[in-house]
Coordinates of C-alpha atoms in Angstrom, one line a residue:
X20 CA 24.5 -1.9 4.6
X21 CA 27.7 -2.6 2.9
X22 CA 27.6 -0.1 -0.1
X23 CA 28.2 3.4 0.3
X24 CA 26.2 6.1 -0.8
X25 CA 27.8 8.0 -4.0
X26 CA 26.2 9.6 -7.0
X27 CA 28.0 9.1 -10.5
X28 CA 30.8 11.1 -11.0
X29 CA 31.5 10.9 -14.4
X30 CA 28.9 12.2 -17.2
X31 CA 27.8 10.9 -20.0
X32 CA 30.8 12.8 -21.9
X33 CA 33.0 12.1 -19.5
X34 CA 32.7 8.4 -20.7
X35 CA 33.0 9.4 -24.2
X36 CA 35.7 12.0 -24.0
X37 CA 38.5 9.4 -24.4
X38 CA 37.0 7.7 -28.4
X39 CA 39.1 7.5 -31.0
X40 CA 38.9 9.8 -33.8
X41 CA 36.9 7.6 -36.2
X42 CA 34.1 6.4 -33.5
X43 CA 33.5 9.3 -31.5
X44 CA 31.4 11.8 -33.7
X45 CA 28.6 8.9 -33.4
X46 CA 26.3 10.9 -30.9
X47 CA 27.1 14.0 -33.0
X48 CA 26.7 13.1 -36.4
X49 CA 23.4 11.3 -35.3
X50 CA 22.0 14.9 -34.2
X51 CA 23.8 16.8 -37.0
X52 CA 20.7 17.8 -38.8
X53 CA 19.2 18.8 -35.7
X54 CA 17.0 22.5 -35.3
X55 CA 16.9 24.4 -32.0
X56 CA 14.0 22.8 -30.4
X57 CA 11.9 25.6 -29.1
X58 CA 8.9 24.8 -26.9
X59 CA 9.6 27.2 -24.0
X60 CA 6.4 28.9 -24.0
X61 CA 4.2 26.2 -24.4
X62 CA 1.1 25.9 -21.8
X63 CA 2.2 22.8 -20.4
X64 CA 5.5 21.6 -19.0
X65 CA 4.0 18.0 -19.8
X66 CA 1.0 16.3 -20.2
X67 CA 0.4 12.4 -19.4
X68 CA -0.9 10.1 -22.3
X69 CA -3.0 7.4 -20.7
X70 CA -3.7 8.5 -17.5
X71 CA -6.0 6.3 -16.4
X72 CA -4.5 3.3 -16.6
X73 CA -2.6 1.7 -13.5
X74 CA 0.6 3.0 -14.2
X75 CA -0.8 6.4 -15.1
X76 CA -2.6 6.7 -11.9
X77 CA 0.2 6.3 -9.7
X78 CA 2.2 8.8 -12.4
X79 CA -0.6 11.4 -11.3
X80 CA -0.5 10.8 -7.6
X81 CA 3.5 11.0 -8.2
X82 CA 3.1 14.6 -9.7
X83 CA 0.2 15.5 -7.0
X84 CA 2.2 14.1 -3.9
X85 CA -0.7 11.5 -3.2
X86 CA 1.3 10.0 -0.5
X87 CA -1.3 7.4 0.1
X88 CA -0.9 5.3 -3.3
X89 CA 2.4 4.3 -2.7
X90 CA 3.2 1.1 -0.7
X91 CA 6.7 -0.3 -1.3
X92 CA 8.1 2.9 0.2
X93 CA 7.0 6.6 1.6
X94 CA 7.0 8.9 -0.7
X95 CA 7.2 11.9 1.7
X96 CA 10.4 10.4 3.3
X97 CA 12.0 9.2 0.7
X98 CA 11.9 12.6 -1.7
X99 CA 14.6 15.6 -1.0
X100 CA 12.8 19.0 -0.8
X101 CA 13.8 19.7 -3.6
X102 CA 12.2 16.7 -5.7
X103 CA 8.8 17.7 -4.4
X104 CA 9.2 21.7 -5.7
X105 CA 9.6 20.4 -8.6
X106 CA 6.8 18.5 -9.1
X107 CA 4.7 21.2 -7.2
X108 CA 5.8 24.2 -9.8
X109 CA 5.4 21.9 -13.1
X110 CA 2.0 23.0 -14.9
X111 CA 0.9 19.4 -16.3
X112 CA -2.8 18.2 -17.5
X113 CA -3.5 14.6 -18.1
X114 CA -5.2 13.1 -21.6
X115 CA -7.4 9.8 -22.5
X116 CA -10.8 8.5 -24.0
X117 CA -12.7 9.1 -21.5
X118 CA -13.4 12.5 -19.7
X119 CA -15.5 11.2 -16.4
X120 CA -12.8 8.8 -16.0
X121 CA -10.0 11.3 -16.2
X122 CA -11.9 13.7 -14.0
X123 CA -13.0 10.9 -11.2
X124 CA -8.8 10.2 -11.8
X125 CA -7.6 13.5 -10.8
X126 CA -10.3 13.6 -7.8
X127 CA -8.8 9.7 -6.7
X128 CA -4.4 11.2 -6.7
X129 CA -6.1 14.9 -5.3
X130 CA -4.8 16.6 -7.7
X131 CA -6.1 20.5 -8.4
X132 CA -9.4 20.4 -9.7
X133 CA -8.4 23.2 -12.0
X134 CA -6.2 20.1 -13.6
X135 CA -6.6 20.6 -17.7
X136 CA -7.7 17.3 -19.6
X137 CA -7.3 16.3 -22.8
X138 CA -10.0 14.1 -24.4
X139 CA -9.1 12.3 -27.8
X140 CA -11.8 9.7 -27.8
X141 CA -10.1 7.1 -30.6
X142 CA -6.4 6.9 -32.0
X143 CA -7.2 7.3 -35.9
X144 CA -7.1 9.8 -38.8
X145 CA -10.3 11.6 -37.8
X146 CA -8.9 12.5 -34.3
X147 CA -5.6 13.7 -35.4
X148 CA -6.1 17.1 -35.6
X149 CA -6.6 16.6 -31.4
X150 CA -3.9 14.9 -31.3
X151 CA -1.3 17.3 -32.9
X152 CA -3.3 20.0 -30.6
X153 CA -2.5 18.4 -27.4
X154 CA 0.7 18.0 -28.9
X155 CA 1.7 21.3 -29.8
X156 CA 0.5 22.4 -26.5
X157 CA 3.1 21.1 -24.4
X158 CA 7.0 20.7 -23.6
X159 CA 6.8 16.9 -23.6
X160 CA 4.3 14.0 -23.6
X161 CA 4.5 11.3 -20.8
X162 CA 3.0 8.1 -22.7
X163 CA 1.9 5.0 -20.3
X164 CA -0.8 4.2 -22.7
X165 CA -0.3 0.3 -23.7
X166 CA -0.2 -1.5 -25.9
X167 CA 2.2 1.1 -27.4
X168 CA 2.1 -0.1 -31.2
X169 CA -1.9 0.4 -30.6
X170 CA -2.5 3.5 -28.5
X171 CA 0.8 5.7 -28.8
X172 CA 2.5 5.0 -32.5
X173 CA 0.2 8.1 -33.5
X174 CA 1.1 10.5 -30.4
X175 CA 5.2 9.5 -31.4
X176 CA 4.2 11.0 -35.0
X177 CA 2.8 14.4 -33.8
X178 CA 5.4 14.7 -31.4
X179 CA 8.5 14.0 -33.9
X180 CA 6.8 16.5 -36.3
X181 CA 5.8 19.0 -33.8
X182 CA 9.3 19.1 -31.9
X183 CA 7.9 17.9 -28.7
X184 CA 9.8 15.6 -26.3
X185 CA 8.4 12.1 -25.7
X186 CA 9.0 9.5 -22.5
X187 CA 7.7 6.1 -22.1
X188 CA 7.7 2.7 -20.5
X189 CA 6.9 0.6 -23.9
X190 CA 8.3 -2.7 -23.3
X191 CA 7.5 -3.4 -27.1
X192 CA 11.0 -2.9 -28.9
X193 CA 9.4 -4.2 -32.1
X194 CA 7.6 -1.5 -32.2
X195 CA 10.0 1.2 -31.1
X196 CA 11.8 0.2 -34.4
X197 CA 9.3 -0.1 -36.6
X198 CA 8.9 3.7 -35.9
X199 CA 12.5 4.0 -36.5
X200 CA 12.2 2.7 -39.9
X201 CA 9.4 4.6 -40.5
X202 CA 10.6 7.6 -40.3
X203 CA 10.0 9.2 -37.2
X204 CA 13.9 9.3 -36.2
X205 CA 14.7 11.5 -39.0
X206 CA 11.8 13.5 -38.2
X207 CA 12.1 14.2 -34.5
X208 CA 16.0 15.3 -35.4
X209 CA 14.7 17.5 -37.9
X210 CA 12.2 19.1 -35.0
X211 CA 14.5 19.0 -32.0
X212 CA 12.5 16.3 -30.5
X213 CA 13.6 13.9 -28.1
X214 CA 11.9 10.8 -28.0
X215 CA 13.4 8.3 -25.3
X216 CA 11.5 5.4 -24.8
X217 CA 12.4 2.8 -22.5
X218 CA 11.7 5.0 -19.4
X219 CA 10.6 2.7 -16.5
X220 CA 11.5 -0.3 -14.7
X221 CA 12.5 -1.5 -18.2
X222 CA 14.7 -0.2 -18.9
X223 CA 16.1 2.8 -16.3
X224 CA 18.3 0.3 -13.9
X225 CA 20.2 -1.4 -17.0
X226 CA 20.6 1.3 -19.2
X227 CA 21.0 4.1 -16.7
X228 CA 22.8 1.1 -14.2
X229 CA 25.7 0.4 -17.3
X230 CA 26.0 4.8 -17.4
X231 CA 26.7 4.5 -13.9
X232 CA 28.9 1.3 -13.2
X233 CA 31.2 2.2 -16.1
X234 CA 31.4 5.7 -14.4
X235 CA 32.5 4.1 -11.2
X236 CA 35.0 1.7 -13.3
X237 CA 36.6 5.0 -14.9
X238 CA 36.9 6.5 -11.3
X239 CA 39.2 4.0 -10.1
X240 CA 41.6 3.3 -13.5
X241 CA 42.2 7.0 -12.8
X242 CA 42.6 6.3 -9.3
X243 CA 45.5 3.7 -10.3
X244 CA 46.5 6.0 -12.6
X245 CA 45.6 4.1 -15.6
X246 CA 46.0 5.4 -19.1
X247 CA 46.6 2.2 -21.7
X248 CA 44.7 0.6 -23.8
X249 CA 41.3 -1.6 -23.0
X250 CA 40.9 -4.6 -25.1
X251 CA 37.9 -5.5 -23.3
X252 CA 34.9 -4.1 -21.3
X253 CA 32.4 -6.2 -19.8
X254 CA 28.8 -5.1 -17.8
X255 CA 26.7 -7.9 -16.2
X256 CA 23.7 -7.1 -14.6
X257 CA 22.3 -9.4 -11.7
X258 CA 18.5 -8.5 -11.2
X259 CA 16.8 -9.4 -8.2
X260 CA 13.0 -8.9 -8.1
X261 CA 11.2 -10.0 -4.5
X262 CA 7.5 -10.5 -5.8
X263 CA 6.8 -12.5 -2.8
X264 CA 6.2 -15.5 -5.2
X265 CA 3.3 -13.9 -6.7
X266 CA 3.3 -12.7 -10.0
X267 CA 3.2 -8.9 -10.2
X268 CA 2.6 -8.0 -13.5
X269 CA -0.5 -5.7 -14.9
X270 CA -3.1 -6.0 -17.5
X271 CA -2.0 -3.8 -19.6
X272 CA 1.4 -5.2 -19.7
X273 CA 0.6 -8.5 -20.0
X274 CA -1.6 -7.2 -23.2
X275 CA 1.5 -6.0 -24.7
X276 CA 3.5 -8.8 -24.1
X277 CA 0.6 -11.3 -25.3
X278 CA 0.5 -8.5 -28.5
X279 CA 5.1 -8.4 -28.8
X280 CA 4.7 -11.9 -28.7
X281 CA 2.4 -12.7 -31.8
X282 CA 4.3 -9.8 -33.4
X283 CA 7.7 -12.0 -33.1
X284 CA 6.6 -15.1 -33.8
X285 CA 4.4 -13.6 -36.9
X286 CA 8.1 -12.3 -38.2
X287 CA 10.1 -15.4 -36.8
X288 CA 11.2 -16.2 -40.6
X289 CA 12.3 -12.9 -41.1
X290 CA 16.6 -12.0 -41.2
X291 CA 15.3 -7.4 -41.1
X292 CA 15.5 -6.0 -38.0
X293 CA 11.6 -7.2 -37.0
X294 CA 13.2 -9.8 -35.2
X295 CA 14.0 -8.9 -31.2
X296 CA 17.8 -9.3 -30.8
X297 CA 20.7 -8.0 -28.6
X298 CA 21.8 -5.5 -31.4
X299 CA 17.7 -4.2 -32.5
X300 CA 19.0 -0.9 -32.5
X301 CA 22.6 -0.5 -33.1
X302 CA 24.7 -1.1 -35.9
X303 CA 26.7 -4.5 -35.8
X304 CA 30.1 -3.2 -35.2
X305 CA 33.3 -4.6 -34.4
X306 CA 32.9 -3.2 -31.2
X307 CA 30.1 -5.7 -30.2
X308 CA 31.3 -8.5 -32.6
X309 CA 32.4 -10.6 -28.8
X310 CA 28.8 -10.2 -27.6
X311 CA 26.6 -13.1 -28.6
X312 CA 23.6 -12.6 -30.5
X313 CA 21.5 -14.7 -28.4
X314 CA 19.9 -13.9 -25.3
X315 CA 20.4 -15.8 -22.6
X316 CA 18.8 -19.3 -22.2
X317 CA 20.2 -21.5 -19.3
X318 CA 20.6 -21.2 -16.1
X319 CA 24.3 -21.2 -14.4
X320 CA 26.2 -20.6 -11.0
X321 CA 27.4 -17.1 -11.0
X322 CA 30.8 -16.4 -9.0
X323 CA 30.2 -12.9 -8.9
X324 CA 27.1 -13.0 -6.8
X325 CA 27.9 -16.6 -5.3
X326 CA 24.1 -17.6 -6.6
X327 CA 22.2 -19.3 -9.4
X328 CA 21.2 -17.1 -11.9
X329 CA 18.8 -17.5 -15.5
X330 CA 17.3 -16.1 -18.0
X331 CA 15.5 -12.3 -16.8
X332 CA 12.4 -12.2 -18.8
X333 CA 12.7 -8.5 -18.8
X334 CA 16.1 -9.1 -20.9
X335 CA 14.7 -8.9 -24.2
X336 CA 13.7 -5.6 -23.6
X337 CA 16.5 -4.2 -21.4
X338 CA 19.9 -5.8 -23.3
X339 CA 18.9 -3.8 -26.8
X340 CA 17.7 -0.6 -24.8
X341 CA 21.7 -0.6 -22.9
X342 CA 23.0 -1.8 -26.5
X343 CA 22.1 1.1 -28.1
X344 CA 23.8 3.1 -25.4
X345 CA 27.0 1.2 -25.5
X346 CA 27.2 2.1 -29.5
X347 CA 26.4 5.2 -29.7
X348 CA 28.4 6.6 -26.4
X349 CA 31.4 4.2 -27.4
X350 CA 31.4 2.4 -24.7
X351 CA 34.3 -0.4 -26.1
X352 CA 36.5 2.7 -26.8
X353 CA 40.2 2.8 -25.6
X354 CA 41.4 5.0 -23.2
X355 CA 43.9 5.7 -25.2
X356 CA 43.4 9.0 -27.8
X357 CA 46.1 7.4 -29.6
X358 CA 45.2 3.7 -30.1
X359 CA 42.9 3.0 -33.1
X360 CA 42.8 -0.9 -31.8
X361 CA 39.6 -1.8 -33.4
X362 CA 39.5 -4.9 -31.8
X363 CA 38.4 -3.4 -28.8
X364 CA 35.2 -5.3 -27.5
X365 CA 32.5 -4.4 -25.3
X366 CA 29.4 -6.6 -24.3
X367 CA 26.8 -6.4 -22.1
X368 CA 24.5 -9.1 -20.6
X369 CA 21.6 -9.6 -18.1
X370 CA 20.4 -12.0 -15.5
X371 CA 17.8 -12.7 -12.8
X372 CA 19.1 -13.7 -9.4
X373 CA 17.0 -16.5 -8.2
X374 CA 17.1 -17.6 -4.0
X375 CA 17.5 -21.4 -4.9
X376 CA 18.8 -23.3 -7.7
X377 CA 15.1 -24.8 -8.3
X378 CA 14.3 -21.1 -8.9
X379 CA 16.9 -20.5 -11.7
X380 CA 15.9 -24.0 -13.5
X381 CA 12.2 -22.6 -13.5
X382 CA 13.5 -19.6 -15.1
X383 CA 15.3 -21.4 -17.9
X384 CA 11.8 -23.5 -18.7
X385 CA 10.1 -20.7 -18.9
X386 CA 12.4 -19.1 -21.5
X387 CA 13.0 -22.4 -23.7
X388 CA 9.2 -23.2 -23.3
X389 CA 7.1 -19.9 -22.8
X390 CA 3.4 -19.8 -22.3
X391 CA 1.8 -19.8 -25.6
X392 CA 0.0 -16.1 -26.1
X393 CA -3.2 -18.0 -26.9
X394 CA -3.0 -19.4 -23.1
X395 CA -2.4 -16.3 -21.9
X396 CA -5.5 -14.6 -23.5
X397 CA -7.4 -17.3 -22.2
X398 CA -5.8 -16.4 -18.9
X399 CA -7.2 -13.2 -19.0
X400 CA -10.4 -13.8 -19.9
X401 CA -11.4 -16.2 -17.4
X402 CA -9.8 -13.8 -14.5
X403 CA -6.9 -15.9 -13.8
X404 CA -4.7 -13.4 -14.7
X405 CA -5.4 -9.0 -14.9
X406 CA -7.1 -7.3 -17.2
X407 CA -5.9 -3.9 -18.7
X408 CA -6.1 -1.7 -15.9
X409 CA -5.6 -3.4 -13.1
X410 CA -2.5 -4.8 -11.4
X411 CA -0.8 -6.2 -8.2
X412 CA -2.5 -4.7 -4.4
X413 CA -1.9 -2.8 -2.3
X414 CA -1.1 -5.6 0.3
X415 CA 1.4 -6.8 -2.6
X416 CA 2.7 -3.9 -3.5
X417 CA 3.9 -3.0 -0.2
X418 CA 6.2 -6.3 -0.2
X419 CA 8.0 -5.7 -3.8
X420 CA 11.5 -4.4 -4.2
X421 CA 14.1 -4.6 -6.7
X422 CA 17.9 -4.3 -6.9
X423 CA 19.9 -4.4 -10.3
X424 CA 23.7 -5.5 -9.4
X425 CA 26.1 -4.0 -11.9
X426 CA 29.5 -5.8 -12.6
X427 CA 31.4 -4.0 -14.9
X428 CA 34.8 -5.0 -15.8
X429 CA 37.9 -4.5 -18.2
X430 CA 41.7 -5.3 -19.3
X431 CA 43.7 -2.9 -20.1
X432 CA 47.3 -2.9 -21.3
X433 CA 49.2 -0.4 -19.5
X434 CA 52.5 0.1 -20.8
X435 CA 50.8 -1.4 -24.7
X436 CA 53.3 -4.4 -24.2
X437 CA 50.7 -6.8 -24.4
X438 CA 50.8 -7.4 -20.6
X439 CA 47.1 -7.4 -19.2
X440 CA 45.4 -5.5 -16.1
X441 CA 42.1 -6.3 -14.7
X442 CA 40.2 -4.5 -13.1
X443 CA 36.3 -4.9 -11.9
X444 CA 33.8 -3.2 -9.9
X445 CA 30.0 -3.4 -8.9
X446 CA 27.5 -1.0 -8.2
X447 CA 23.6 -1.4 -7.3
X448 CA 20.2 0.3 -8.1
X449 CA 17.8 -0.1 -5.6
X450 CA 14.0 1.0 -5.3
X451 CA 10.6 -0.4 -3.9
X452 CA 7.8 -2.0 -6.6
X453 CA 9.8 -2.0 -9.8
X454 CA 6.9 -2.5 -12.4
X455 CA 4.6 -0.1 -11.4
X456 CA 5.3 2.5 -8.1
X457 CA 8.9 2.5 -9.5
X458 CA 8.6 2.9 -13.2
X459 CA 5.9 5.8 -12.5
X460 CA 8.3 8.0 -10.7
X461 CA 11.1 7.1 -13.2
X462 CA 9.2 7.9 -16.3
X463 CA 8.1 11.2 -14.8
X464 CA 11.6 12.5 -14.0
X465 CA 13.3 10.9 -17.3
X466 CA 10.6 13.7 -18.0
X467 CA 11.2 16.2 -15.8
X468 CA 14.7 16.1 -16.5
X469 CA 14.5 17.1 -20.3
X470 CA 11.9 19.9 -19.2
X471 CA 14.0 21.5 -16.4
X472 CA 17.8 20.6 -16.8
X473 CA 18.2 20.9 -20.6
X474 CA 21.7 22.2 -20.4
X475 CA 22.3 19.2 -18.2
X476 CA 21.1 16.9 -21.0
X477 CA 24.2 15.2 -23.1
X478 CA 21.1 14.9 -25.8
X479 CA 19.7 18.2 -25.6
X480 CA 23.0 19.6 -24.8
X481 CA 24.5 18.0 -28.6
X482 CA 21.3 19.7 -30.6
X483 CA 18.8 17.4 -29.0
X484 CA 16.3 15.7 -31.5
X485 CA 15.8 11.6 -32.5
X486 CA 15.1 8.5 -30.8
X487 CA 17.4 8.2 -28.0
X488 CA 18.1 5.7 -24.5
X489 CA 18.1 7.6 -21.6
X490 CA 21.8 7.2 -20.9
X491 CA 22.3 9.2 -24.2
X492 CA 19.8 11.9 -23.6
X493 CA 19.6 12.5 -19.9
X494 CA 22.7 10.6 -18.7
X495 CA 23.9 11.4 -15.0
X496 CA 21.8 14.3 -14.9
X497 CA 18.9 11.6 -14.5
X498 CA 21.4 10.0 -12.2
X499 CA 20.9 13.1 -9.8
X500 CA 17.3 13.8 -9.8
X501 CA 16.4 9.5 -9.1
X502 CA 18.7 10.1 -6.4
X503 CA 16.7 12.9 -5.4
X504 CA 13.5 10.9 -6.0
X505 CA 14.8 8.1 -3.4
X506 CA 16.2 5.8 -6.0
X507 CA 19.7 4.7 -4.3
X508 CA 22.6 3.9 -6.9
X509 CA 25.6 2.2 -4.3
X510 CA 28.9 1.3 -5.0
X511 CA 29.1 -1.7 -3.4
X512 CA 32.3 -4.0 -2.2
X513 CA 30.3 -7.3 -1.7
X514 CA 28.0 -8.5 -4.2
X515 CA 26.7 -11.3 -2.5
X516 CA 26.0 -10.1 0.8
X517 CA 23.9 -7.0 -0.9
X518 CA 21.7 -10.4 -2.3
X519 CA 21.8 -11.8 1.1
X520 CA 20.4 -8.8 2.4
X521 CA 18.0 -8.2 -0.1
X522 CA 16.3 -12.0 0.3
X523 CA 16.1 -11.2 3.7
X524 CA 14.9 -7.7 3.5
X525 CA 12.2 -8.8 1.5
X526 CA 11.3 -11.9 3.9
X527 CA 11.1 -9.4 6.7
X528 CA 8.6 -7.3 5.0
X529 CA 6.0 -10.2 4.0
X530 CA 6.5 -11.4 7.5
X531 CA 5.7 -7.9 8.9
X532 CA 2.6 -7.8 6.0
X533 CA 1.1 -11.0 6.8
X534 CA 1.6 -10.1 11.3
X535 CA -0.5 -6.7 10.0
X536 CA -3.1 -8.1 8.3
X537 CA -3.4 -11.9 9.9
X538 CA -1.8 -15.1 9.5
X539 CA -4.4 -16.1 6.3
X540 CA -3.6 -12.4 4.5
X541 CA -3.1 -12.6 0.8
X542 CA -1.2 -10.3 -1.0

């Protein structure tokens, strides 16, 4: 392969070190109210929300080393020794509405049978006193119960009032702010709680991806010896998803799109932050003022990765996540402590990477003429599409893959005489099934990073406490242990033969499917 192995060498501080004195007391002053969150002695080092669902289940068999529910790589290969004591040494119990269910779960991953479970049959008032006791019981809550704005806005309450840490893989930014606005932020600083959402496929490789790439961009200016100012930073990420041209979504997450979609369009007239854009949830700075506040609609040629591109329909969810990140760890700043230039810019973008040009025009219909939510529930009904809780095979699992391709770029002035430098790098995130066997490992050590490497935390590390992307709460540390879980970050010197590869990587696997299973084998 043409990139080299390399883990990110500069921290989330290191990034950050270089603001100007008016921009770089964001991350503090946002945790400046913050108490000493304290949950040390609690029974559990975390307990899943919504284990029985399909992401949940492989979540479990992820914590139990159930090597045999994982297809799009092997789990025992893949993991360093030290990945699986750490999962075997965690105390953990799971939680839902249904007690056989959880219990035939735990049997299904072979999990202990000594395994506590949490039973809190509805999400309303009368229950809440389980809740908050569930709650109070453990380090941090893992939630994969979907649609999040129906099954988890209560578990984010208890947690932000009880100063317990919170992870998920909501793809439902509407809602994420909503609890914002509500409240919850203020509360969870106030507690020490950390509440990251965000925490899976969407939206690990962007946020976590932009951390790492603009890592790798510092390493060589300092490598040239760099030291003016930047007038201009730039991340594009190039994702490429092989689904095997099958759809490989779940029920439950095309209920909470179907749900995020009649939320938008129900506040589509509305100028508050209810509407979904690049900027959801950071302040509209000067900083970002070069950034568009449109998503991407068209499809285009990209000379970076010598392909077609269009619209990711993962964007939506993944631009606002990395946003955040950008605004709050400064990632426009100069490098320069002495340049207040406030015209510094930074901007971030996202796009699918699609094998033919037909591809990338299909991708551009489907985001100027999506499928009406009412279809969709029809859909679902008549079996056409999953229903919540079930998801893509085995036999279709085992083909998926993903690979986020991370251009970052920037101009500096050395010698501030108004003489330009460019420079430009890329770096990849790769992994097997992004939606589901992916975003199950990622959500659980987004958690078992804030439970075991606090002081490694940049979040935790500051006070901890508030809503938070990954990149500001875990930064590299999460880096290192998704390294550790078999997740490779790369730099990589040529973008388009790393998509090359990755087309043909993915070919070789359906091929070597279909020869396994026969000619007329269905994934």
């Amino acid at each position: 392969r043409s990139g080299q192995a390399t883990s990110a060498l500069y921290s989330t501080d290191d990034i950050t070190q270089k603001n100007t004195k008016n921009k770089h007391t964001r991350l503090k002053n946002m945790n400046s109210n913050n108490s000493n969150n304290n949950t040390q002695n609690r029974e559990f080092d975390l307990i899943i929300w919504g284990a029985t669902g399909f992401t949940g289940k492989l979540a479990c068999a992820y914590l139990s080393n159930d090597t045999s529910k994982f297809y799009s790589y092997n789990l025992q290969n893949v993991c360093t020794s030290q990945n699986k004591k750490d999962r075997r040494t965690i105390k953990w119990a799971v939680a839902g509405r249904s007690k056989s269910k959880l219990s035939s779960l735990l049997s299904s991953v072979s999990a202990p049978s000594s395994t506590p479970i949490f039973v809190i049959p509805s999400i309303d008032d009368a229950n809440k006193p389980l809740i908050d006791d569930m709650v109070s019981k453990t380090k941090c809550i893992v939630s994969l119960a979907g649609p999040f704005q129906l099954y988890s806005d209560s578990i984010v309450e208890s947690c932000c009032r009880l100063g317990t840490h919170y992870v998920d893989v909501t793809g439902e930014p509407l809602w994420v702010r909503r609890c914002v606005d509500r409240g919850y932020d203020e509360m969870a600083k106030r507690s020490g709680a950390c509440i990251v959402n965000f925490c899976g496929y969407d939206s690990i490789p962007s946020d976590i991806g932009c951390l790492f790439a603009l890592g790798e961009l510092e390493k060589m200016k300092e490598g040239e010896g760099g030291g003016g100012s930047t007038h201009h930073r730039k991340v594009t990420c190039y994702q490429c998803v092989f689904d095997g041209g099958k759809p490989s979504m779940s029920g439950g997450t095309l209920a909470s799109d179907v749900l995020t979609t009649n939320t938008t369009q129900s506040s589509s007239s509305s100028s508050s932050p209810t509407m979904i854009h690049p900027h959801l949830f950071s302040e509209n700075s000067s900083n970002n003022k070069n950034n568009s506040n449109q998503f991407q609609t068209k499809a285009w040629y990209s000379k970076d990765v010598k392909s077609w591109v269009g619209p990711f329909p993962m964007e939506k969810i993944n631009v606002p996540a990395t946003n955040r990140s950008a605004y709050f760890l400064n990632y426009a700043a100069s490098s320069s402590l002495n340049n207040s230039n406030s015209q510094n810019k930074f901007s971030y973008q996202e796009v699918a990477v699609a094998p033919t040009q037909k591809a990338a025009m299909k991708l551009e219909r489907l985001r100027t003429h999506p499928i009406p939510p009412s279809k969709m529930e029809q859909m679902i009904e008549q079996g056409r599409l999953p229903k919540p809780g079930q998801g893509p095979t085995p036999s279709h699992r085992s083909v998926l893959s993903f690979m986020a391709l991370l251009v970052a770029e920037e101009e500096e002035d050395p010698n501030n005489n108004h003489e330009t430098k460019e420079r430009k790098v890329c770096v990849a995130i790769k992994g097997g099934d992004p939606g589901y066997e992916e975003t199950s490992k990622m959500v659980i050590e987004s958690a078992l990073c804030l439970i075991l490497q606090p002081n490694s935390c940049p979040g935790l590390a500051k006070g901890g406490g508030g809503f938070q992307s990954s990149a500001m709460c875990m930064g590299r540390a999460l880096i290192t242990r998704l390294q550790h879980a078999g997740i490779q970050f790369l730099k990589v010197e040529d973008a388009k033969k790393e998509v090359d590869l990755f087309w043909s990587d993915g070919m070789k696997r359906m091929m070597e499917m279909k020869e396994k299973k026969g000619p007329r084998a269905k994934l």
